[in-house]
Short mmCIF file of C-alpha atoms in Angstrom, two decimals:
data_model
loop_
_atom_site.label_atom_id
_atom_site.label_comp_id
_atom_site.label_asym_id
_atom_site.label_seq_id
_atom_site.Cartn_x
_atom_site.Cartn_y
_atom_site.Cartn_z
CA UNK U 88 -155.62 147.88 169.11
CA UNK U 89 -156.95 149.92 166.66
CA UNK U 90 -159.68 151.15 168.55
CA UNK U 91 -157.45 151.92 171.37
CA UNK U 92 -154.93 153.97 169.73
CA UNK U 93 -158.41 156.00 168.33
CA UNK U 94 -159.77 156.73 171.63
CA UNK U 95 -156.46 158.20 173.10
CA UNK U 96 -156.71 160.21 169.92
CA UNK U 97 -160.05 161.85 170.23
CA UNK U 98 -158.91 162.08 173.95
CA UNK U 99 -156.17 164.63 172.39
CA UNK U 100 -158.18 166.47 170.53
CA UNK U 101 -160.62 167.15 173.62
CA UNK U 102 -157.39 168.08 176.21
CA UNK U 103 -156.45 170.40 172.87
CA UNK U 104 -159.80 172.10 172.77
CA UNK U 105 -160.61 172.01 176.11
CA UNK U 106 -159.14 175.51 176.46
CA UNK U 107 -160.14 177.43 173.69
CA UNK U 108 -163.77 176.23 175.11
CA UNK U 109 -162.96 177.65 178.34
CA UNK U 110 -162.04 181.02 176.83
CA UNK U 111 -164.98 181.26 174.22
CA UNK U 112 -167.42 180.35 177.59
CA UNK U 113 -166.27 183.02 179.68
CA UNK U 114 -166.58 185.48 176.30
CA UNK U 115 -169.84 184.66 176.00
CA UNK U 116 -170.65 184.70 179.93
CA UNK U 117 -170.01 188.36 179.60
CA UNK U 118 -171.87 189.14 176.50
CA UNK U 119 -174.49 187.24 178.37
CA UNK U 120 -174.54 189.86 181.72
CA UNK U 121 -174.52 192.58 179.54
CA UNK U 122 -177.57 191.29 177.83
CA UNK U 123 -178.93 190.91 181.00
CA UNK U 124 -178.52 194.40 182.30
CA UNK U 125 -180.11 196.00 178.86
CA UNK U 126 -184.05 194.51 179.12
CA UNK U 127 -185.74 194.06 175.99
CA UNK U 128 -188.91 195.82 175.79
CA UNK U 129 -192.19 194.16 174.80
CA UNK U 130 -192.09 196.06 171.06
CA UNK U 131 -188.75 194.57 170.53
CA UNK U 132 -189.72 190.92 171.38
CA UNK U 133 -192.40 191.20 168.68
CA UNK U 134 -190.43 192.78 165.94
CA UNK U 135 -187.86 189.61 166.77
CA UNK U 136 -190.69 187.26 166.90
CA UNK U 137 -191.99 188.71 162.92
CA UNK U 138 -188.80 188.69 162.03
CA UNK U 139 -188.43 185.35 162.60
CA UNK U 140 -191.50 183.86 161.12
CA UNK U 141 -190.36 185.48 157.76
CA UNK U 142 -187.40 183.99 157.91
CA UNK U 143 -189.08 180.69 158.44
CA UNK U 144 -191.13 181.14 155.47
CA UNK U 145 -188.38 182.31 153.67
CA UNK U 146 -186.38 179.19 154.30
CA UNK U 147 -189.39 176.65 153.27
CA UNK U 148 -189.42 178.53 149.47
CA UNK U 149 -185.61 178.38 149.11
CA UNK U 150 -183.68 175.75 147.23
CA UNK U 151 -181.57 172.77 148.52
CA UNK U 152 -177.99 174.46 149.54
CA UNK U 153 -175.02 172.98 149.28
CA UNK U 154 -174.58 172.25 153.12
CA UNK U 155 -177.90 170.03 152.23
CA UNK U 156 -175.65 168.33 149.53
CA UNK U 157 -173.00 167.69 152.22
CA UNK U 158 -174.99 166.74 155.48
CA UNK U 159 -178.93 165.84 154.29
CA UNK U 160 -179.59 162.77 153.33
CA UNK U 161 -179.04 160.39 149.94
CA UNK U 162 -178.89 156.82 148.74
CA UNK U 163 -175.58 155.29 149.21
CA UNK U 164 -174.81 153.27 145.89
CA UNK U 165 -176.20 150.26 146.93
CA UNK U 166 -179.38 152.07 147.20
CA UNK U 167 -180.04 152.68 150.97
CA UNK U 168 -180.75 156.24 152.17
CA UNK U 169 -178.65 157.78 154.89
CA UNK U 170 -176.54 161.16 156.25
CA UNK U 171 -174.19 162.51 153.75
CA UNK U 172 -171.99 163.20 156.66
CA UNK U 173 -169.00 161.28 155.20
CA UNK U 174 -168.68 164.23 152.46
CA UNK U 175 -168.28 167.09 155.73
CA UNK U 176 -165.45 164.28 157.23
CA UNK U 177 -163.67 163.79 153.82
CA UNK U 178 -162.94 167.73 153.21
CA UNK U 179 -161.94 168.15 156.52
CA UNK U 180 -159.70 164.65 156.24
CA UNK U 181 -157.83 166.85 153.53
CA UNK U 182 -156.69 169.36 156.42
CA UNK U 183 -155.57 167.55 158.82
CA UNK U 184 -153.64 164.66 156.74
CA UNK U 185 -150.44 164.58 158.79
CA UNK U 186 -152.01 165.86 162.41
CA UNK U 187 -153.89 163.37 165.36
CA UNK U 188 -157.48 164.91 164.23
CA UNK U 189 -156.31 163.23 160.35
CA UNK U 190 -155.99 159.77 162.03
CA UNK U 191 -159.27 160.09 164.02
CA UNK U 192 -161.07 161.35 161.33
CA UNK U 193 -159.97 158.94 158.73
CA UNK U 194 -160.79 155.93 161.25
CA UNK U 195 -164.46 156.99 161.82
CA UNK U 196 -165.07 157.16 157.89
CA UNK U 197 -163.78 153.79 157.70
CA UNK U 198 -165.34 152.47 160.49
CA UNK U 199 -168.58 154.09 159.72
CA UNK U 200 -168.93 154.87 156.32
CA UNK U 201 -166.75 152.39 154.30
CA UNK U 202 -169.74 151.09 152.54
CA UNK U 203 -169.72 155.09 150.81
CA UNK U 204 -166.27 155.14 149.83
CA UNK U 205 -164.79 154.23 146.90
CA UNK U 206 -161.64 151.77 146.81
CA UNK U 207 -158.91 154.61 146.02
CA UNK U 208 -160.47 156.69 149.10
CA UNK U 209 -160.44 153.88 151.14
CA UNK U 210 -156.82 153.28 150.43
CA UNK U 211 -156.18 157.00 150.60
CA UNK U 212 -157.82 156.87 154.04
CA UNK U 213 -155.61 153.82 154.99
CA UNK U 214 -152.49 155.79 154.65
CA UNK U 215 -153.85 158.93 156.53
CA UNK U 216 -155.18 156.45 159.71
CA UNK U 217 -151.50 155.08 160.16
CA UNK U 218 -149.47 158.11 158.83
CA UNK U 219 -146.47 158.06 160.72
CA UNK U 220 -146.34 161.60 161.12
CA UNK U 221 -149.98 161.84 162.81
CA UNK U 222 -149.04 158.93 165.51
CA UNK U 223 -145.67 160.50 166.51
CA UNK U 224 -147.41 163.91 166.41
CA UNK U 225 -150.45 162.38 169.20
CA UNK U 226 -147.20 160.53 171.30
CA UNK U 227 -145.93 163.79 171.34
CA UNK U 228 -148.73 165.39 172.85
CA UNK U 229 -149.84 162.58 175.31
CA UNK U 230 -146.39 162.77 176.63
CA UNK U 231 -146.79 167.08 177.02
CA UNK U 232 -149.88 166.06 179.34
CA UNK U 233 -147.89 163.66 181.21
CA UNK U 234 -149.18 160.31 179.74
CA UNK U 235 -145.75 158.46 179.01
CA UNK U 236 -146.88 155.11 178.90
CA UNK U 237 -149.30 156.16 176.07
CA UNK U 238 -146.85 157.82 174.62
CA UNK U 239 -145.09 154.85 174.59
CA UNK U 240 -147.40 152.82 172.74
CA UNK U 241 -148.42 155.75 170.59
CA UNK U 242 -144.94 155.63 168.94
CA UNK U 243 -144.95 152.01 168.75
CA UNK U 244 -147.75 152.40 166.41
CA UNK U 245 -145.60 155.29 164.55
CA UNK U 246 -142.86 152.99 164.11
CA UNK U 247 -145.19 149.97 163.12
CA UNK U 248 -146.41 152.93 160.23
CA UNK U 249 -143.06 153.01 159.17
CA UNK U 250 -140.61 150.61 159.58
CA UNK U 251 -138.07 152.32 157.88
CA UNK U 252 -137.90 155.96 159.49
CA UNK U 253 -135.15 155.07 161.74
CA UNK U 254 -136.43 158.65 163.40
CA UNK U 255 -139.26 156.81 164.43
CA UNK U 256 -136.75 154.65 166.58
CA UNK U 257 -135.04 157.68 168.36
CA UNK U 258 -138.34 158.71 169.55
CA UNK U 259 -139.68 155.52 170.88
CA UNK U 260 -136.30 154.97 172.89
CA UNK U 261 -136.66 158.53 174.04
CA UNK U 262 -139.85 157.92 175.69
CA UNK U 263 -138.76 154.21 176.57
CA UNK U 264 -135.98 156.06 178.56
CA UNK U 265 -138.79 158.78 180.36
CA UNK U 266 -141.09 155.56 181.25
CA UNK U 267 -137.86 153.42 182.95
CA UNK U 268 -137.76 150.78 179.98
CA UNK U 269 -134.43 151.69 178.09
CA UNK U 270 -131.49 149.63 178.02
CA UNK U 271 -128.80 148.46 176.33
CA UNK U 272 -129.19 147.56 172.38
CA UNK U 273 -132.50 146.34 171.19
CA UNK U 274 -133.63 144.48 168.20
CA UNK U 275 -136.94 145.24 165.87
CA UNK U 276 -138.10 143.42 162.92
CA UNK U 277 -140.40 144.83 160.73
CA UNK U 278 -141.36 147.11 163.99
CA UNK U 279 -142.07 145.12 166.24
CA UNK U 280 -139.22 145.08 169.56
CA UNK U 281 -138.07 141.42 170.66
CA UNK U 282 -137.07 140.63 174.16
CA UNK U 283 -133.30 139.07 172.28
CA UNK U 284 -130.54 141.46 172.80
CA UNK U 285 -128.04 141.75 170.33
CA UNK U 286 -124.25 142.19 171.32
CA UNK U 287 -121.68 143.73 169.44
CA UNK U 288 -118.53 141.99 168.69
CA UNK U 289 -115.70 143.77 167.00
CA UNK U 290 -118.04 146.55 164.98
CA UNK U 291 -120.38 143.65 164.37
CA UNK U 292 -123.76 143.08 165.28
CA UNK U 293 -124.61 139.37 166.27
CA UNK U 294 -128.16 138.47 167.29
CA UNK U 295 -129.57 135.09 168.41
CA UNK U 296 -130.03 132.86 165.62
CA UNK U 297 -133.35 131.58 166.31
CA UNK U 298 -135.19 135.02 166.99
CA UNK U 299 -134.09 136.80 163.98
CA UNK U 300 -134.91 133.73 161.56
CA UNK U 301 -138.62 133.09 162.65
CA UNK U 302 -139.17 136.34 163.13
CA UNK U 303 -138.44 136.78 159.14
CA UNK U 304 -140.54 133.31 159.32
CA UNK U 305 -137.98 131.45 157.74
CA UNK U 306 -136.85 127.66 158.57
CA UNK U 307 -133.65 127.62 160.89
CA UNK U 308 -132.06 123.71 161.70
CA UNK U 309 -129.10 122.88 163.53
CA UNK U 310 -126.62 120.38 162.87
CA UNK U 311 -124.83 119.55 165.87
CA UNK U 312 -122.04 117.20 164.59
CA UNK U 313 -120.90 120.36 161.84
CA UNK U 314 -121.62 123.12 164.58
CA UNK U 315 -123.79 124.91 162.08
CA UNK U 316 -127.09 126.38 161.79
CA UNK U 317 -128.89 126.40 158.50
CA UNK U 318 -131.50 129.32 157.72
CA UNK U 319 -133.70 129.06 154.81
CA UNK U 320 -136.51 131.37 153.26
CA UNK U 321 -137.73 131.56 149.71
CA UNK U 322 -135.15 129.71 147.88
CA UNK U 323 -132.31 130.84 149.56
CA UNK U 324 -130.07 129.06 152.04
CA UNK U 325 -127.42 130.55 154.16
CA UNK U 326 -125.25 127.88 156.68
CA UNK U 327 -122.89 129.24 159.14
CA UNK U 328 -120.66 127.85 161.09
CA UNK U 329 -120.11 128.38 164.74
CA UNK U 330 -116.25 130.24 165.35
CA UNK U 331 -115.93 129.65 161.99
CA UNK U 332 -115.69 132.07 159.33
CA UNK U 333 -116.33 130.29 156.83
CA UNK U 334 -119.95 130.04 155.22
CA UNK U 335 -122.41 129.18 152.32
CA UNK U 336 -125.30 131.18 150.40
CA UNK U 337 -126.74 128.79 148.61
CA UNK U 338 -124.14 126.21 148.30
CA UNK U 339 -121.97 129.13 147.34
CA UNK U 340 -118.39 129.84 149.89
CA UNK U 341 -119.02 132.85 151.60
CA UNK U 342 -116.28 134.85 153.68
CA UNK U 343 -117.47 137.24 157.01
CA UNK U 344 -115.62 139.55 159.63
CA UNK U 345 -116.83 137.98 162.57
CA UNK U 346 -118.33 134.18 162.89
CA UNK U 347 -121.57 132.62 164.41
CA UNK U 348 -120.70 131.96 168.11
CA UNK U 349 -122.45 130.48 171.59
CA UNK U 350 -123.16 133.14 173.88
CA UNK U 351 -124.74 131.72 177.81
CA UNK U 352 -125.92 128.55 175.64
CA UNK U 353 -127.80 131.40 172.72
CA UNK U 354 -126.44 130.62 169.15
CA UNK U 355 -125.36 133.91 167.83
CA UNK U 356 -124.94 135.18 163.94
CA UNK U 357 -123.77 138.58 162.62
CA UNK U 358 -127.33 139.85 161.35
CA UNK U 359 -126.45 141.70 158.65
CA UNK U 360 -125.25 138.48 156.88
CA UNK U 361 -128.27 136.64 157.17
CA UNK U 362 -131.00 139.52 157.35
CA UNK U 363 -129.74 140.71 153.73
CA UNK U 364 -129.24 137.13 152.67
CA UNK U 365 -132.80 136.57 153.03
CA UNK U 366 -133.47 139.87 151.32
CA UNK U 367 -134.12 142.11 154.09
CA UNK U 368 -133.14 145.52 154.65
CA UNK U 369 -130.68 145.96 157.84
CA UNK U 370 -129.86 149.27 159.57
CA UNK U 371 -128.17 150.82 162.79
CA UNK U 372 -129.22 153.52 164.68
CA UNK U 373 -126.70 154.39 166.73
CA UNK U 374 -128.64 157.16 169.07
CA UNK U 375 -131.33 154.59 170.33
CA UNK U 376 -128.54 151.41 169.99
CA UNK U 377 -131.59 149.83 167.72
CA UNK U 378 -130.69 146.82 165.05
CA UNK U 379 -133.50 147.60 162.70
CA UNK U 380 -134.61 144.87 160.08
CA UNK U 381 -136.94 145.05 157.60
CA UNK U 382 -138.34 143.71 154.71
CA UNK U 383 -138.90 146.39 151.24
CA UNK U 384 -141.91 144.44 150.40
CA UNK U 385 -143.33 145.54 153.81
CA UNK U 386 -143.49 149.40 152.83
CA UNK U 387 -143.87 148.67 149.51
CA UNK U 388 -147.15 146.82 150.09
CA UNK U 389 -148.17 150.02 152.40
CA UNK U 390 -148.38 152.51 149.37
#
């Protein structure tokens, strides 16, 4: 996936450049005709060609310069000598933090170089590769040139950056919408969209049962005699009860708005009840119809 998401990237970057080459080709086509309509006489050529050996012996006297520092060649610090190439690609990594060229750049030093970097640039570099802001940036580009479905997955990835920017969300149902996959109320968990659809009952949000519990990989059981379904995860417990509403956190009565019920044969449970049970964060964004669940720990571990 990752190298995927790269490649449409670079691809970006080469549709983005592509006309600035044009221009600076037909510039220099001109300068080119002129050059060719003033002929250089055979005095000239030999003050040029001089001119040039002194600067070649010039250049063999003079010091290493700093572009040496930054593109010749070193040990690494295991020892093993190599292009300092990596230092070029981490000042220009510093410019282009929250654009596509960031997220390219910051792949090929980790890709390439990773043995060179230190473990706060690599997790520096980390950050800059799935910046949210670079993804939704390239999704919005690829979808300028008429590329929707890689749009599409582009913003996936944005979203998968982030779990949390419910922005994120808008713009993935936007483009859902442009590509003919947009309907109705959709559920994501920890970023990633599942086939379920929620419903909404009375100003709450039920979603099947099963789906939302494994997808926060905790254990879900149903007791058909009680008409309740058990979900457990790290020490906590929450049992509902089907058209009842009645139920327990951890052994502990438990009052909600609107109870578990059987939708065409699907056991359904207001999410926000059992997503924050289990100690997951649970929004609504209204402008994409998206239940969004998360867990802190996932962004926390991102920083």
């Amino acid at each position: 996936m990752r190298n995927t998401w790269t490649a449409l990237l670079a691809c970006i970057l080469v549709l983005g450049l592509a006309a600035g080459t044009a221009e600076a080709k037909q510039g220099r086509g001109n300068g080119q005709e002129n050059k060719q309509e003033a002929k250089a006489s055979d005095k000239d050529r030999n003050e040029k060609s001089n001119k040039k050996d002194k600067h070649n012996e010039i250049k063999k006297n003079t010091p290493v310069a700093v572009t040496d520092d930054t593109y010749g060649e070193s040990k690494d610090q295991k020892g093993r000598k190599g292009h300092n190439g990596y230092n070029g690609l981490l000042q220009a990594v510093e410019n282009t933090k929250d654009k596509p060229a960031g997220a390219v750049i910051a792949n090929l030093l980790l890709t390439k170089y990773l043995d060179r970097l230190t473990s706060e640039q690599v997790a520096e570099l980390e950050l800059i590769r799935n910046s949210d802001k670079a993804l939704t940036k390239a999704a919005e580009l690829l979808d300028k040139n008429g590329n929707v479905t890689d749009a599409v997955y582009m913003q996936e990835e944005a979203v998968l950056a982030d779990v949390s920017n419910l922005d994120s969300y808008k713009k993935l149902d936007v483009l859902l919408s442009k590509a003919g996959r947009s309907s109705g109320m959709k559920l994501f968990v920890n970023g990633e969209k599942y086939d379920a659809k929620p419903i909404n009952r009375n100003g709450t949000t039920l979603v099947p049962f099963r789906t939302a519990s494994e997808a926060l990989n905790a254990k879900v059981s149903w007791d058909p005699k009680e008409k309740a379904v058990t979900v457990s995860r790290n020490g906590v417990s929450v049992k509902l009860f089907v058209n009842s509403a009645k139920a327990y956190i951890n052994g502990q009565p438990y009052s909600i708005e609107q109870p578990a019920s059987i939708v065409d044969g699907t056991t359904m449970v207001p999410v926000r009840v059992i997503g924050e049970a289990l100690g997951a964060n649970v929004k609504w964004e209204p402008e994409s119809q998206s239940v969004v669940v998360y867990e802190q720990s996932t962004i926390s571990e991102a920083l």
